[in-house]
mmCIF file of C-alpha atoms in Angstrom:
data_model
loop_
_atom_site.group_PDB
_atom_site.id
_atom_site.type_symbol
_atom_site.label_atom_id
_atom_site.label_comp_id
_atom_site.label_asym_id
_atom_site.label_seq_id
_atom_site.Cartn_x
_atom_site.Cartn_y
_atom_site.Cartn_z
ATOM 1 C CA UNK A 1 -86.092 -76.013 -1.644
ATOM 2 C CA UNK A 2 -82.564 -75.289 -2.305
ATOM 3 C CA UNK A 3 -79.578 -75.658 -0.254
ATOM 4 C CA UNK A 4 -76.683 -74.585 -2.286
ATOM 5 C CA UNK A 5 -73.963 -72.396 -0.727
ATOM 6 C CA UNK A 6 -72.001 -70.915 -3.656
ATOM 7 C CA UNK A 7 -68.685 -68.778 -2.968
ATOM 8 C CA UNK A 8 -68.177 -65.501 -4.746
ATOM 9 C CA UNK A 9 -66.231 -65.451 -8.009
ATOM 10 C CA UNK A 10 -62.722 -65.648 -7.985
ATOM 11 C CA UNK A 11 -60.049 -64.458 -10.619
ATOM 12 C CA UNK A 12 -60.246 -66.731 -13.773
ATOM 13 C CA UNK A 13 -56.521 -66.233 -14.626
ATOM 14 C CA UNK A 14 -55.213 -67.962 -11.125
ATOM 15 C CA UNK A 15 -53.803 -70.891 -11.620
ATOM 16 C CA UNK A 16 -56.519 -73.053 -9.090
ATOM 17 C CA UNK A 17 -59.655 -73.822 -9.498
ATOM 18 C CA UNK A 18 -62.113 -71.361 -9.938
ATOM 19 C CA UNK A 19 -65.201 -70.879 -7.846
ATOM 20 C CA UNK A 20 -68.622 -69.267 -9.838
ATOM 21 C CA UNK A 21 -72.023 -68.012 -9.113
ATOM 22 C CA UNK A 22 -74.913 -69.792 -10.533
ATOM 23 C CA UNK A 23 -75.180 -66.824 -12.744
ATOM 24 C CA UNK A 24 -71.946 -67.254 -14.055
ATOM 25 C CA UNK A 25 -72.615 -71.505 -14.814
ATOM 26 C CA UNK A 26 -73.093 -70.985 -18.516
ATOM 27 C CA UNK A 27 -71.554 -67.406 -19.072
ATOM 28 C CA UNK A 28 -67.581 -66.990 -20.627
ATOM 29 C CA UNK A 29 -66.333 -70.122 -18.662
ATOM 30 C CA UNK A 30 -64.828 -71.535 -21.849
ATOM 31 C CA UNK A 31 -63.383 -75.243 -21.112
ATOM 32 C CA UNK A 32 -63.963 -75.279 -17.515
ATOM 33 C CA UNK A 33 -65.286 -78.081 -15.619
ATOM 34 C CA UNK A 34 -68.064 -77.450 -13.589
ATOM 35 C CA UNK A 35 -69.307 -79.512 -10.547
ATOM 36 C CA UNK A 36 -71.298 -79.375 -7.532
ATOM 37 C CA UNK A 37 -69.694 -80.821 -4.421
ATOM 38 C CA UNK A 38 -71.287 -81.966 -1.823
ATOM 39 C CA UNK A 39 -70.255 -83.975 1.591
ATOM 40 C CA UNK A 40 -70.505 -87.302 2.702
ATOM 41 C CA UNK A 41 -69.254 -87.192 6.473
ATOM 42 C CA UNK A 42 -65.688 -85.454 6.549
ATOM 43 C CA UNK A 43 -65.374 -86.561 2.520
ATOM 44 C CA UNK A 44 -65.945 -84.238 -0.249
ATOM 45 C CA UNK A 45 -67.193 -85.453 -3.687
ATOM 46 C CA UNK A 46 -68.357 -83.636 -6.825
ATOM 47 C CA UNK A 47 -70.929 -84.425 -9.688
ATOM 48 C CA UNK A 48 -70.647 -82.621 -13.146
ATOM 49 C CA UNK A 49 -73.386 -79.924 -12.468
ATOM 50 C CA UNK A 50 -75.206 -80.473 -16.011
ATOM 51 C CA UNK A 51 -75.943 -84.008 -14.355
ATOM 52 C CA UNK A 52 -77.855 -82.266 -11.533
ATOM 53 C CA UNK A 53 -81.175 -81.784 -12.243
ATOM 54 C CA UNK A 54 -82.395 -80.775 -8.613
ATOM 55 C CA UNK A 55 -81.619 -80.215 -4.848
ATOM 56 C CA UNK A 56 -83.854 -80.809 -2.137
ATOM 57 C CA UNK A 57 -84.216 -81.579 1.562
ATOM 58 C CA UNK A 58 -84.757 -84.898 2.919
ATOM 59 C CA UNK A 59 -88.072 -86.184 2.755
ATOM 60 C CA UNK A 60 -89.967 -89.377 3.438
ATOM 61 C CA UNK A 61 -89.758 -91.995 0.521
ATOM 62 C CA UNK A 62 -91.371 -95.053 -0.277
ATOM 63 C CA UNK A 63 -89.327 -98.365 0.508
ATOM 64 C CA UNK A 64 -89.516 -101.015 -2.074
ATOM 65 C CA UNK A 65 -88.569 -104.827 -1.407
ATOM 66 C CA UNK A 66 -85.920 -106.870 -2.428
ATOM 67 C CA UNK A 67 -83.526 -103.969 -3.498
ATOM 68 C CA UNK A 68 -80.443 -103.571 -2.505
ATOM 69 C CA UNK A 69 -79.216 -102.206 1.235
ATOM 70 C CA UNK A 70 -78.053 -98.851 -1.058
ATOM 71 C CA UNK A 71 -81.192 -98.118 -2.627
ATOM 72 C CA UNK A 72 -83.283 -96.662 0.088
ATOM 73 C CA UNK A 73 -86.392 -96.757 -2.045
ATOM 74 C CA UNK A 74 -88.253 -93.992 -4.563
ATOM 75 C CA UNK A 75 -89.526 -90.585 -4.006
ATOM 76 C CA UNK A 76 -92.555 -89.361 -6.486
ATOM 77 C CA UNK A 77 -90.762 -85.826 -7.892
ATOM 78 C CA UNK A 78 -94.007 -84.066 -9.715
ATOM 79 C CA UNK A 79 -95.143 -87.496 -10.791
ATOM 80 C CA UNK A 80 -91.962 -89.283 -11.969
ATOM 81 C CA UNK A 81 -90.614 -92.035 -9.525
ATOM 82 C CA UNK A 82 -86.808 -91.291 -8.559
ATOM 83 C CA UNK A 83 -84.728 -93.995 -6.738
ATOM 84 C CA UNK A 84 -82.979 -92.822 -4.128
ATOM 85 C CA UNK A 85 -79.266 -94.378 -3.535
ATOM 86 C CA UNK A 86 -77.694 -93.726 -0.205
ATOM 87 C CA UNK A 87 -74.129 -92.667 -1.186
ATOM 88 C CA UNK A 88 -72.580 -93.771 2.377
ATOM 89 C CA UNK A 89 -74.222 -96.805 1.794
ATOM 90 C CA UNK A 90 -73.186 -97.657 -1.807
ATOM 91 C CA UNK A 91 -69.248 -96.328 -0.288
ATOM 92 C CA UNK A 92 -69.659 -99.435 1.879
ATOM 93 C CA UNK A 93 -69.764 -96.939 5.192
ATOM 94 C CA UNK A 94 -72.857 -97.951 6.414
ATOM 95 C CA UNK A 95 -76.832 -96.699 6.186
ATOM 96 C CA UNK A 96 -77.105 -92.766 6.407
ATOM 97 C CA UNK A 97 -79.393 -91.871 9.125
ATOM 98 C CA UNK A 98 -81.448 -89.822 7.236
ATOM 99 C CA UNK A 99 -82.847 -86.397 9.067
ATOM 100 C CA UNK A 100 -84.240 -83.280 7.431
ATOM 101 C CA UNK A 101 -80.595 -81.718 7.568
ATOM 102 C CA UNK A 102 -79.657 -84.306 4.911
ATOM 103 C CA UNK A 103 -80.218 -83.717 1.121
ATOM 104 C CA UNK A 104 -80.945 -85.230 -2.229
ATOM 105 C CA UNK A 105 -79.132 -84.283 -5.176
ATOM 106 C CA UNK A 106 -81.379 -85.313 -8.169
ATOM 107 C CA UNK A 107 -78.889 -85.990 -10.958
ATOM 108 C CA UNK A 108 -79.817 -87.096 -14.379
ATOM 109 C CA UNK A 109 -77.828 -90.256 -15.843
ATOM 110 C CA UNK A 110 -79.211 -90.724 -19.453
ATOM 111 C CA UNK A 111 -82.436 -90.988 -19.504
ATOM 112 C CA UNK A 112 -82.651 -92.351 -15.684
ATOM 113 C CA UNK A 113 -83.206 -89.706 -12.819
ATOM 114 C CA UNK A 114 -81.762 -90.854 -9.788
ATOM 115 C CA UNK A 115 -81.597 -88.685 -6.276
ATOM 116 C CA UNK A 116 -78.297 -89.091 -4.301
ATOM 117 C CA UNK A 117 -78.740 -89.074 -0.619
ATOM 118 C CA UNK A 118 -75.638 -86.804 1.108
ATOM 119 C CA UNK A 119 -75.213 -84.978 4.232
ATOM 120 C CA UNK A 120 -74.802 -81.389 2.484
ATOM 121 C CA UNK A 121 -73.976 -79.608 -0.380
ATOM 122 C CA UNK A 122 -70.705 -77.507 0.029
ATOM 123 C CA UNK A 123 -70.128 -75.629 -3.263
ATOM 124 C CA UNK A 124 -70.278 -75.033 -7.132
ATOM 125 C CA UNK A 125 -66.530 -75.747 -8.215
ATOM 126 C CA UNK A 126 -64.965 -74.773 -11.552
ATOM 127 C CA UNK A 127 -61.802 -76.042 -12.693
ATOM 128 C CA UNK A 128 -59.275 -77.024 -15.918
ATOM 129 C CA UNK A 129 -60.097 -80.342 -16.914
ATOM 130 C CA UNK A 130 -56.111 -81.112 -16.848
ATOM 131 C CA UNK A 131 -56.227 -80.408 -12.596
ATOM 132 C CA UNK A 132 -58.363 -83.584 -12.567
ATOM 133 C CA UNK A 133 -55.594 -86.343 -11.079
ATOM 134 C CA UNK A 134 -56.613 -90.006 -11.435
ATOM 135 C CA UNK A 135 -57.564 -92.412 -8.153
ATOM 136 C CA UNK A 136 -54.479 -94.076 -7.370
ATOM 137 C CA UNK A 137 -54.141 -97.705 -8.011
ATOM 138 C CA UNK A 138 -52.991 -98.538 -4.617
ATOM 139 C CA UNK A 139 -56.504 -97.122 -3.354
ATOM 140 C CA UNK A 140 -58.628 -98.882 -5.824
ATOM 141 C CA UNK A 141 -61.578 -100.351 -3.491
ATOM 142 C CA UNK A 142 -65.301 -100.653 -3.798
ATOM 143 C CA UNK A 143 -65.576 -96.607 -3.350
ATOM 144 C CA UNK A 144 -62.968 -95.975 -5.743
ATOM 145 C CA UNK A 145 -64.439 -97.543 -8.636
ATOM 146 C CA UNK A 146 -67.375 -94.998 -8.662
ATOM 147 C CA UNK A 147 -64.711 -92.431 -9.254
ATOM 148 C CA UNK A 148 -63.991 -90.685 -12.452
ATOM 149 C CA UNK A 149 -60.694 -88.241 -10.814
ATOM 150 C CA UNK A 150 -59.719 -86.315 -7.800
ATOM 151 C CA UNK A 151 -59.363 -82.557 -7.676
ATOM 152 C CA UNK A 152 -57.716 -80.284 -5.445
ATOM 153 C CA UNK A 153 -59.836 -77.154 -4.217
ATOM 154 C CA UNK A 154 -58.127 -74.532 -2.225
ATOM 155 C CA UNK A 155 -57.378 -77.104 0.748
ATOM 156 C CA UNK A 156 -60.005 -79.847 0.109
ATOM 157 C CA UNK A 157 -59.376 -83.141 -1.882
ATOM 158 C CA UNK A 158 -62.807 -83.354 -3.731
ATOM 159 C CA UNK A 159 -63.414 -87.026 -5.335
ATOM 160 C CA UNK A 160 -65.437 -86.710 -8.441
ATOM 161 C CA UNK A 161 -67.946 -89.364 -8.815
ATOM 162 C CA UNK A 162 -68.442 -90.982 -12.163
ATOM 163 C CA UNK A 163 -72.372 -91.675 -12.616
ATOM 164 C CA UNK A 164 -72.490 -94.344 -14.983
ATOM 165 C CA UNK A 165 -70.386 -96.516 -12.858
ATOM 166 C CA UNK A 166 -72.306 -95.310 -9.349
ATOM 167 C CA UNK A 167 -75.393 -96.837 -11.220
ATOM 168 C CA UNK A 168 -73.649 -100.040 -12.738
ATOM 169 C CA UNK A 169 -74.827 -102.833 -10.939
ATOM 170 C CA UNK A 170 -72.398 -105.944 -9.334
ATOM 171 C CA UNK A 171 -74.021 -109.192 -10.350
ATOM 172 C CA UNK A 172 -74.909 -109.221 -6.788
ATOM 173 C CA UNK A 173 -77.256 -106.235 -6.917
ATOM 174 C CA UNK A 174 -78.684 -107.180 -10.609
ATOM 175 C CA UNK A 175 -81.427 -108.895 -9.759
ATOM 176 C CA UNK A 176 -82.829 -106.528 -7.088
ATOM 177 C CA UNK A 177 -82.176 -103.206 -8.415
ATOM 178 C CA UNK A 178 -82.273 -103.561 -12.118
ATOM 179 C CA UNK A 179 -85.913 -103.101 -12.641
ATOM 180 C CA UNK A 180 -85.682 -99.916 -9.766
ATOM 181 C CA UNK A 181 -82.271 -98.034 -11.643
ATOM 182 C CA UNK A 182 -83.634 -99.102 -15.679
ATOM 183 C CA UNK A 183 -84.965 -95.941 -17.609
#
């Protein structure tokens, strides 16, 4: 089940971000960065499109003992055990009360497959890498350490997730989550 909303393609000569359809994803994009954007509450986030392997609806998972709160458990995805990370919880905003309307974005980071629990997928966005702004140092907190930068799309600010940092473990998490998040 794929829950993707895609905006129509627009003129690539305009100065702002360019929306593309999946058919455009590999054709003539040049040096544009492409991300899947999604929402957690009212906040918009994005992950690199090349890291995304699948987007699926929420389904039952198997809970595992002694994991950090943000590791909701594992999902058997065609024989591969995929740990599910609750992004709302990972960003310090409490547990997501997951319903069938929530989605799991399955990403590959190195040799690891990980599911990211989010509220909904918004769009596929494309933009020049030069449009990425750094996260302001004044606002660095537990959520910001997982961000690679910020980009404005139309009127929305999208925080780009650094998957490597998102999956890196703090000392407090290392004992419980090191085995589940390893390759």
